CSV table of N, CA and C in Angstrom, one decimal:
chain,number,residue,atom,x,y,z
A,1,UNK,N,134.1,139.3,174.3
A,1,UNK,CA,132.8,138.8,174.5
A,1,UNK,C,131.8,139.8,173.9
A,2,UNK,N,130.9,139.2,173.2
A,2,UNK,CA,129.8,140.1,172.6
A,2,UNK,C,128.8,140.4,173.6
A,3,UNK,N,128.4,141.7,173.7
A,3,UNK,CA,127.4,142.1,174.7
A,3,UNK,C,126.5,143.1,174.0
A,4,UNK,N,125.2,143.0,174.3
A,4,UNK,CA,124.2,144.0,173.9
A,4,UNK,C,123.3,144.3,175.0
A,5,UNK,N,122.8,145.5,175.1
A,5,UNK,CA,121.9,146.0,176.1
A,5,UNK,C,120.9,147.0,175.6
A,6,UNK,N,119.7,146.6,175.6
A,6,UNK,CA,118.6,147.5,175.2
A,6,UNK,C,118.2,148.4,176.4
A,7,UNK,N,117.8,149.6,176.1
A,7,UNK,CA,117.4,150.6,177.1
A,7,UNK,C,116.4,151.6,176.4
A,8,UNK,N,115.8,152.4,177.2
A,8,UNK,CA,114.9,153.4,176.7
A,8,UNK,C,113.5,153.2,176.9
A,9,UNK,N,113.1,152.0,177.4
A,9,UNK,CA,111.7,151.8,177.6
A,9,UNK,C,111.1,152.5,178.7
A,10,UNK,N,109.8,152.4,178.9
A,10,UNK,CA,109.1,153.1,179.9
A,10,UNK,C,107.6,153.1,179.7
A,11,UNK,N,106.9,153.9,180.5
A,11,UNK,CA,105.5,154.1,180.4
A,11,UNK,C,105.1,155.2,179.5
A,12,UNK,N,104.3,155.0,178.4
A,12,UNK,CA,104.0,156.0,177.5
A,12,UNK,C,102.5,156.0,177.2
A,13,UNK,N,101.9,157.1,177.0
A,13,UNK,CA,100.5,157.2,176.6
A,13,UNK,C,100.4,156.8,175.1
A,14,UNK,N,99.2,156.2,174.8
A,14,UNK,CA,98.9,155.9,173.4
A,14,UNK,C,99.1,157.1,172.5
A,15,UNK,N,99.7,157.0,171.4
A,15,UNK,CA,100.0,158.1,170.5
A,15,UNK,C,101.4,158.7,170.7
A,16,UNK,N,102.0,158.3,171.8
A,16,UNK,CA,103.3,158.9,172.1
A,16,UNK,C,104.4,158.2,171.4
A,17,UNK,N,105.7,158.6,171.7
A,17,UNK,CA,106.8,158.0,171.0
A,17,UNK,C,107.9,157.7,172.0
A,18,UNK,N,108.8,156.8,171.6
A,18,UNK,CA,110.0,156.4,172.4
A,18,UNK,C,111.1,156.1,171.4
A,19,UNK,N,112.3,156.3,171.9
A,19,UNK,CA,113.5,155.9,171.1
A,19,UNK,C,114.3,154.9,172.0
A,20,UNK,N,114.3,153.7,171.5
A,20,UNK,CA,115.0,152.6,172.2
A,20,UNK,C,116.5,152.6,171.7
A,21,UNK,N,117.4,152.3,172.6
A,21,UNK,CA,118.8,152.2,172.3
A,21,UNK,C,119.3,150.8,172.6
A,22,UNK,N,120.3,150.5,171.8
A,22,UNK,CA,121.0,149.2,172.0
A,22,UNK,C,122.5,149.4,171.9
A,23,UNK,N,123.1,149.3,173.0
A,23,UNK,CA,124.6,149.4,173.1
A,23,UNK,C,125.2,148.1,172.8
A,24,UNK,N,126.2,148.1,171.9
A,24,UNK,CA,126.8,146.9,171.5
A,24,UNK,C,128.3,146.9,171.7
A,25,UNK,N,128.9,145.8,171.9
A,25,UNK,CA,130.4,145.7,172.1
A,25,UNK,C,130.9,144.3,171.8
A,26,UNK,N,132.2,144.2,171.5
A,26,UNK,CA,132.8,142.9,171.4
A,26,UNK,C,132.7,142.2,170.1
A,27,UNK,N,132.2,142.9,169.1
A,27,UNK,CA,132.0,142.3,167.8
A,27,UNK,C,133.4,142.3,167.1
A,28,UNK,N,133.6,141.2,166.3
A,28,UNK,CA,134.9,141.0,165.6
A,28,UNK,C,134.8,141.3,164.2
A,29,UNK,N,133.6,141.6,163.7
A,29,UNK,CA,133.4,141.8,162.2
A,29,UNK,C,132.4,142.9,162.0
A,30,UNK,N,132.6,143.6,160.9
A,30,UNK,CA,131.6,144.7,160.5
A,30,UNK,C,130.4,144.1,159.8
A,31,UNK,N,130.4,142.8,159.4
A,31,UNK,CA,129.3,142.2,158.8
A,31,UNK,C,128.4,141.5,159.9
A,32,UNK,N,127.6,142.4,160.5
A,32,UNK,CA,126.8,142.0,161.6
A,32,UNK,C,125.4,142.3,161.3
A,33,UNK,N,124.5,141.4,161.5
A,33,UNK,CA,123.0,141.7,161.4
A,33,UNK,C,122.5,142.1,162.8
A,34,UNK,N,121.7,143.1,162.8
A,34,UNK,CA,121.2,143.6,164.1
A,34,UNK,C,119.6,143.5,164.0
A,35,UNK,N,119.0,143.0,165.0
A,35,UNK,CA,117.6,142.9,165.0
A,35,UNK,C,117.0,143.4,166.3
A,36,UNK,N,115.8,143.9,166.1
A,36,UNK,CA,114.9,144.3,167.2
A,36,UNK,C,113.7,143.4,167.3
A,37,UNK,N,113.5,142.9,168.5
A,37,UNK,CA,112.4,141.9,168.8
A,37,UNK,C,111.6,142.4,169.9
A,38,UNK,N,110.4,141.8,170.1
A,38,UNK,CA,109.6,142.1,171.2
A,38,UNK,C,108.7,140.9,171.6
A,39,UNK,N,108.4,140.9,172.8
A,39,UNK,CA,107.5,139.8,173.3
A,39,UNK,C,106.5,140.4,174.2
A,40,UNK,N,105.2,140.4,173.8
A,40,UNK,CA,104.1,140.9,174.5
A,40,UNK,C,103.6,139.8,175.5
A,41,UNK,N,102.9,140.3,176.6
A,41,UNK,CA,102.4,139.3,177.5
A,41,UNK,C,101.5,138.2,176.9
A,42,UNK,N,101.9,137.0,177.1
A,42,UNK,CA,101.1,135.9,176.6
A,42,UNK,C,101.3,135.6,175.1
A,43,UNK,N,102.2,136.3,174.5
A,43,UNK,CA,102.5,136.2,173.1
A,43,UNK,C,103.9,135.6,172.8
A,44,UNK,N,104.1,135.1,171.6
A,44,UNK,CA,105.4,134.7,171.2
A,44,UNK,C,106.2,135.8,170.8
A,45,UNK,N,107.5,135.7,170.9
A,45,UNK,CA,108.4,136.7,170.5
A,45,UNK,C,108.3,136.9,168.9
A,46,UNK,N,108.4,138.2,168.5
A,46,UNK,CA,108.3,138.5,167.1
A,46,UNK,C,109.4,139.5,166.8
A,47,UNK,N,109.9,139.4,165.5
A,47,UNK,CA,110.9,140.3,165.0
A,47,UNK,C,110.2,141.5,164.5
A,48,UNK,N,110.7,142.7,164.7
A,48,UNK,CA,110.0,143.9,164.3
A,48,UNK,C,110.9,144.8,163.4
A,49,UNK,N,112.2,144.6,163.5
A,49,UNK,CA,113.1,145.4,162.7
A,49,UNK,C,114.4,144.7,162.5
A,50,UNK,N,115.1,144.8,161.4
A,50,UNK,CA,116.3,144.0,161.1
A,50,UNK,C,117.2,144.8,160.2
A,51,UNK,N,118.5,145.0,160.6
A,51,UNK,CA,119.5,145.6,159.7
A,51,UNK,C,120.2,144.4,159.1
A,52,UNK,N,120.2,144.4,157.8
A,52,UNK,CA,120.8,143.3,157.0
A,52,UNK,C,122.3,143.4,156.8
A,53,UNK,N,123.0,142.4,157.1
A,53,UNK,CA,124.4,142.3,156.9
A,53,UNK,C,124.7,142.1,155.4
A,54,UNK,N,123.8,141.6,154.7
A,54,UNK,CA,124.0,141.4,153.2
A,54,UNK,C,124.0,142.7,152.4
A,55,UNK,N,122.9,143.5,152.6
A,55,UNK,CA,122.8,144.7,151.7
A,55,UNK,C,122.8,146.0,152.5
A,56,UNK,N,123.0,145.9,153.8
A,56,UNK,CA,123.0,147.0,154.7
A,56,UNK,C,121.7,147.9,154.6
A,57,UNK,N,120.6,147.2,154.4
A,57,UNK,CA,119.3,147.8,154.4
A,57,UNK,C,118.6,147.4,155.6
A,58,UNK,N,117.5,148.1,155.9
A,58,UNK,CA,116.7,147.9,157.1
A,58,UNK,C,115.3,147.4,156.7
A,59,UNK,N,114.8,146.4,157.4
A,59,UNK,CA,113.5,145.8,157.1
A,59,UNK,C,112.7,145.8,158.3
A,60,UNK,N,111.4,146.0,158.2
A,60,UNK,CA,110.5,146.1,159.3
A,60,UNK,C,109.3,145.2,159.1
A,61,UNK,N,108.8,144.8,160.3
A,61,UNK,CA,107.6,144.0,160.3
A,61,UNK,C,106.4,144.8,160.0
A,62,UNK,N,105.3,144.2,159.5
A,62,UNK,CA,104.1,145.0,159.1
A,62,UNK,C,103.5,145.7,160.3
A,63,UNK,N,103.7,145.1,161.5
A,63,UNK,CA,103.1,145.6,162.7
A,63,UNK,C,103.7,147.0,163.1
A,64,UNK,N,104.9,147.3,162.6
A,64,UNK,CA,105.5,148.6,163.0
A,64,UNK,C,105.9,149.4,161.8
A,65,UNK,N,105.8,148.8,160.6
A,65,UNK,CA,106.2,149.5,159.4
A,65,UNK,C,105.5,150.9,159.2
A,66,UNK,N,106.2,151.9,159.0
A,66,UNK,CA,105.6,153.2,158.9
A,66,UNK,C,105.6,154.0,160.2
A,67,UNK,N,105.8,153.3,161.3
A,67,UNK,CA,105.8,153.9,162.6
A,67,UNK,C,107.2,153.8,163.3
A,68,UNK,N,108.1,153.2,162.7
A,68,UNK,CA,109.4,152.9,163.3
A,68,UNK,C,110.6,153.3,162.4
A,69,UNK,N,111.7,153.7,163.0
A,69,UNK,CA,112.9,154.0,162.2
A,69,UNK,C,114.1,153.4,162.9
A,70,UNK,N,114.9,152.7,162.2
A,70,UNK,CA,116.2,152.1,162.7
A,70,UNK,C,117.3,153.1,162.3
A,71,UNK,N,118.2,153.4,163.2
A,71,UNK,CA,119.3,154.2,162.9
A,71,UNK,C,120.5,153.7,163.7
A,72,UNK,N,121.7,154.2,163.3
A,72,UNK,CA,122.9,153.8,163.9
A,72,UNK,C,123.9,155.0,164.2
A,73,UNK,N,124.5,154.9,165.4
A,73,UNK,CA,125.6,155.9,165.7
A,73,UNK,C,126.8,155.0,165.9
A,74,UNK,N,127.6,154.9,164.8
A,74,UNK,CA,128.8,154.1,164.9
A,74,UNK,C,129.9,154.6,165.9
A,75,UNK,N,129.9,155.9,166.1
A,75,UNK,CA,130.9,156.4,167.0
A,75,UNK,C,130.6,156.0,168.5
A,76,UNK,N,129.4,155.7,168.8
A,76,UNK,CA,129.0,155.2,170.1
A,76,UNK,C,128.7,153.7,170.2
A,77,UNK,N,128.9,153.0,169.0
A,77,UNK,CA,128.5,151.6,169.0
A,77,UNK,C,127.1,151.4,169.5
A,78,UNK,N,126.2,152.2,169.0
A,78,UNK,CA,124.8,152.1,169.5
A,78,UNK,C,123.9,152.2,168.3
A,79,UNK,N,122.8,151.4,168.4
A,79,UNK,CA,121.7,151.4,167.4
A,79,UNK,C,120.5,151.8,168.1
A,80,UNK,N,119.5,152.4,167.3
A,80,UNK,CA,118.3,153.0,167.9
A,80,UNK,C,117.1,152.5,167.1
A,81,UNK,N,116.0,152.4,167.8
A,81,UNK,CA,114.7,152.2,167.1
A,81,UNK,C,113.7,153.2,167.6
A,82,UNK,N,113.3,154.1,166.7
A,82,UNK,CA,112.3,155.1,167.0
A,82,UNK,C,111.0,154.5,166.8
A,83,UNK,N,110.1,154.6,167.8
A,83,UNK,CA,108.8,154.1,167.8
A,83,UNK,C,107.8,155.3,168.0
A,84,UNK,N,107.0,155.4,167.0
A,84,UNK,CA,106.0,156.5,167.0
A,84,UNK,C,104.6,156.0,167.0
A,85,UNK,N,103.6,156.8,167.3
A,85,UNK,CA,102.2,156.5,167.3
A,85,UNK,C,102.0,155.2,168.0
A,86,UNK,N,102.5,155.1,169.2
A,86,UNK,CA,102.4,153.9,170.0
A,86,UNK,C,101.0,153.5,170.3
A,87,UNK,N,100.7,152.2,170.4
A,87,UNK,CA,99.4,151.7,170.6
A,87,UNK,C,99.5,150.8,171.9
A,88,UNK,N,98.4,150.5,172.6
A,88,UNK,CA,98.5,149.6,173.7
A,88,UNK,C,99.0,148.2,173.3
A,89,UNK,N,98.7,147.8,172.1
A,89,UNK,CA,99.2,146.5,171.6
A,89,UNK,C,100.7,146.5,171.4
A,90,UNK,N,101.4,147.6,171.5
A,90,UNK,CA,102.8,147.7,171.4
A,90,UNK,C,103.5,147.4,172.7
A,91,UNK,N,102.7,147.2,173.8
A,91,UNK,CA,103.2,146.9,175.1
A,91,UNK,C,104.0,145.6,175.0
A,92,UNK,N,105.2,145.6,175.4
A,92,UNK,CA,106.0,144.3,175.3
A,92,UNK,C,107.4,144.6,175.9
A,93,UNK,N,108.2,143.6,176.1
A,93,UNK,CA,109.6,143.7,176.4
A,93,UNK,C,110.3,143.7,175.0
A,94,UNK,N,111.1,144.7,174.8
A,94,UNK,CA,111.8,144.8,173.6
A,94,UNK,C,113.3,144.4,173.7
A,95,UNK,N,113.8,143.7,172.8
A,95,UNK,CA,115.1,143.2,172.8
A,95,UNK,C,115.9,143.6,171.6
A,96,UNK,N,117.2,143.8,171.7
A,96,UNK,CA,118.1,143.9,170.5
A,96,UNK,C,118.9,142.6,170.5
A,97,UNK,N,119.3,142.2,169.3
A,97,UNK,CA,120.0,141.0,169.1
A,97,UNK,C,121.0,141.2,167.9
A,98,UNK,N,121.9,140.3,167.8
A,98,UNK,CA,122.9,140.4,166.7
A,98,UNK,C,123.4,139.0,166.3
A,99,UNK,N,123.9,138.9,165.1
A,99,UNK,CA,124.4,137.7,164.6
A,99,UNK,C,125.6,138.0,163.6
A,100,UNK,N,126.7,137.3,163.9
A,100,UNK,CA,127.9,137.4,163.0
A,100,UNK,C,128.1,136.1,162.1
A,101,UNK,N,127.3,135.1,162.4
A,101,UNK,CA,127.4,133.9,161.6
A,101,UNK,C,126.8,134.0,160.2
A,102,UNK,N,125.9,134.9,160.0
A,102,UNK,CA,125.3,135.2,158.7
A,102,UNK,C,124.6,133.9,158.1
A,103,UNK,N,124.1,133.1,159.0
A,103,UNK,CA,123.4,131.9,158.5
A,103,UNK,C,122.0,132.2,157.9
A,104,UNK,N,121.4,133.3,158.4
A,104,UNK,CA,120.0,133.6,158.0
A,104,UNK,C,120.0,135.1,157.5
A,105,UNK,N,118.9,135.4,156.8
A,105,UNK,CA,118.7,136.8,156.4
A,105,UNK,C,117.6,137.4,157.2
A,106,UNK,N,117.3,138.7,156.9
A,106,UNK,CA,116.3,139.4,157.7
A,106,UNK,C,114.9,138.8,157.6
A,107,UNK,N,114.6,138.3,156.4
A,107,UNK,CA,113.3,137.6,156.3
A,107,UNK,C,113.1,136.5,157.3
A,108,UNK,N,114.2,135.8,157.5
A,108,UNK,CA,114.1,134.7,158.5
A,108,UNK,C,113.8,135.3,159.9
A,109,UNK,N,114.6,136.2,160.3
A,109,UNK,CA,114.5,136.8,161.7
A,109,UNK,C,113.2,137.4,161.9
A,110,UNK,N,112.6,138.1,160.9
A,110,UNK,CA,111.4,138.8,161.1
A,110,UNK,C,110.2,137.8,161.1
A,111,UNK,N,110.3,136.8,160.3
A,111,UNK,CA,109.2,135.8,160.2
A,111,UNK,C,109.2,134.8,161.4
A,112,UNK,N,110.4,134.5,162.0
A,112,UNK,CA,110.5,133.5,163.0
A,112,UNK,C,110.6,134.1,164.4
A,113,UNK,N,111.0,135.4,164.5
A,113,UNK,CA,111.3,136.0,165.8
A,113,UNK,C,112.4,135.4,166.6
A,114,UNK,N,113.3,134.8,165.8
A,114,UNK,CA,114.4,134.0,166.5
A,114,UNK,C,115.5,133.9,165.4
A,115,UNK,N,116.6,133.2,165.8
A,115,UNK,CA,117.7,132.8,164.9
A,115,UNK,C,119.0,133.5,165.1
A,116,UNK,N,118.9,134.7,165.8
A,116,UNK,CA,120.2,135.4,166.1
A,116,UNK,C,120.9,134.8,167.3
A,117,UNK,N,122.2,134.9,167.3
A,117,UNK,CA,122.9,134.2,168.3
A,117,UNK,C,123.2,134.9,169.6
A,118,UNK,N,123.3,136.2,169.5
A,118,UNK,CA,123.6,137.1,170.6
A,118,UNK,C,122.4,137.9,171.0
A,119,UNK,N,122.0,137.8,172.3
A,119,UNK,CA,120.9,138.6,172.8
A,119,UNK,C,121.2,139.4,174.0
A,120,UNK,N,120.6,140.6,174.0
A,120,UNK,CA,120.8,141.4,175.2
A,120,UNK,C,119.5,141.3,176.1
A,121,UNK,N,119.7,141.9,177.3
A,121,UNK,CA,118.5,142.0,178.2
A,121,UNK,C,117.5,143.0,177.6
A,122,UNK,N,116.2,142.7,177.8
A,122,UNK,CA,115.2,143.5,177.2
A,122,UNK,C,114.9,144.8,178.0
A,123,UNK,N,114.1,145.7,177.4
A,123,UNK,CA,113.6,146.8,178.1
A,123,UNK,C,112.1,146.9,177.9
A,124,UNK,N,111.4,147.2,179.0
A,124,UNK,CA,109.9,147.1,178.9
A,124,UNK,C,109.3,148.4,178.5
A,125,UNK,N,108.4,148.3,177.5
A,125,UNK,CA,107.6,149.4,177.0
A,125,UNK,C,106.2,149.1,177.3
A,126,UNK,N,105.6,150.0,178.0
A,126,UNK,CA,104.2,149.9,178.4
A,126,UNK,C,103.4,151.1,177.9
A,127,UNK,N,102.4,150.8,177.0
A,127,UNK,CA,101.6,151.9,176.4
A,127,UNK,C,100.3,151.9,177.0
A,128,UNK,N,99.9,153.0,177.6
A,128,UNK,CA,98.6,153.1,178.3
A,128,UNK,C,97.6,153.7,177.4
A,129,UNK,N,96.3,153.4,177.7
A,129,UNK,CA,95.2,153.9,176.9
A,129,UNK,C,94.8,155.3,177.4
């Protein structure tokens, strides 16, 4: 059974940083797309980062580009999203997700905020002024 769990959220002052973690298990293939998503209060879910199964490159949404870094620790089956220079508008529930079907590419996930098949529970990031 595929499982994912995001963690590492919390209360952070504006300008601070957090590293979110996503533990993953149960995957049957190495060709897996991994995405980070967030949903702010009253807003639709948006994709903010995506590791492509096609070219093994990472793509970022404009809202976090230059302030975030995706990384992987394969020995721990964990992926990370480093968030820097946090702003109050970054306040949201952050989710990690994955897809083995490879029906879509990262452009789709980032533009639609959806499309991945497996989702983990979110972790809340609150950025105070």
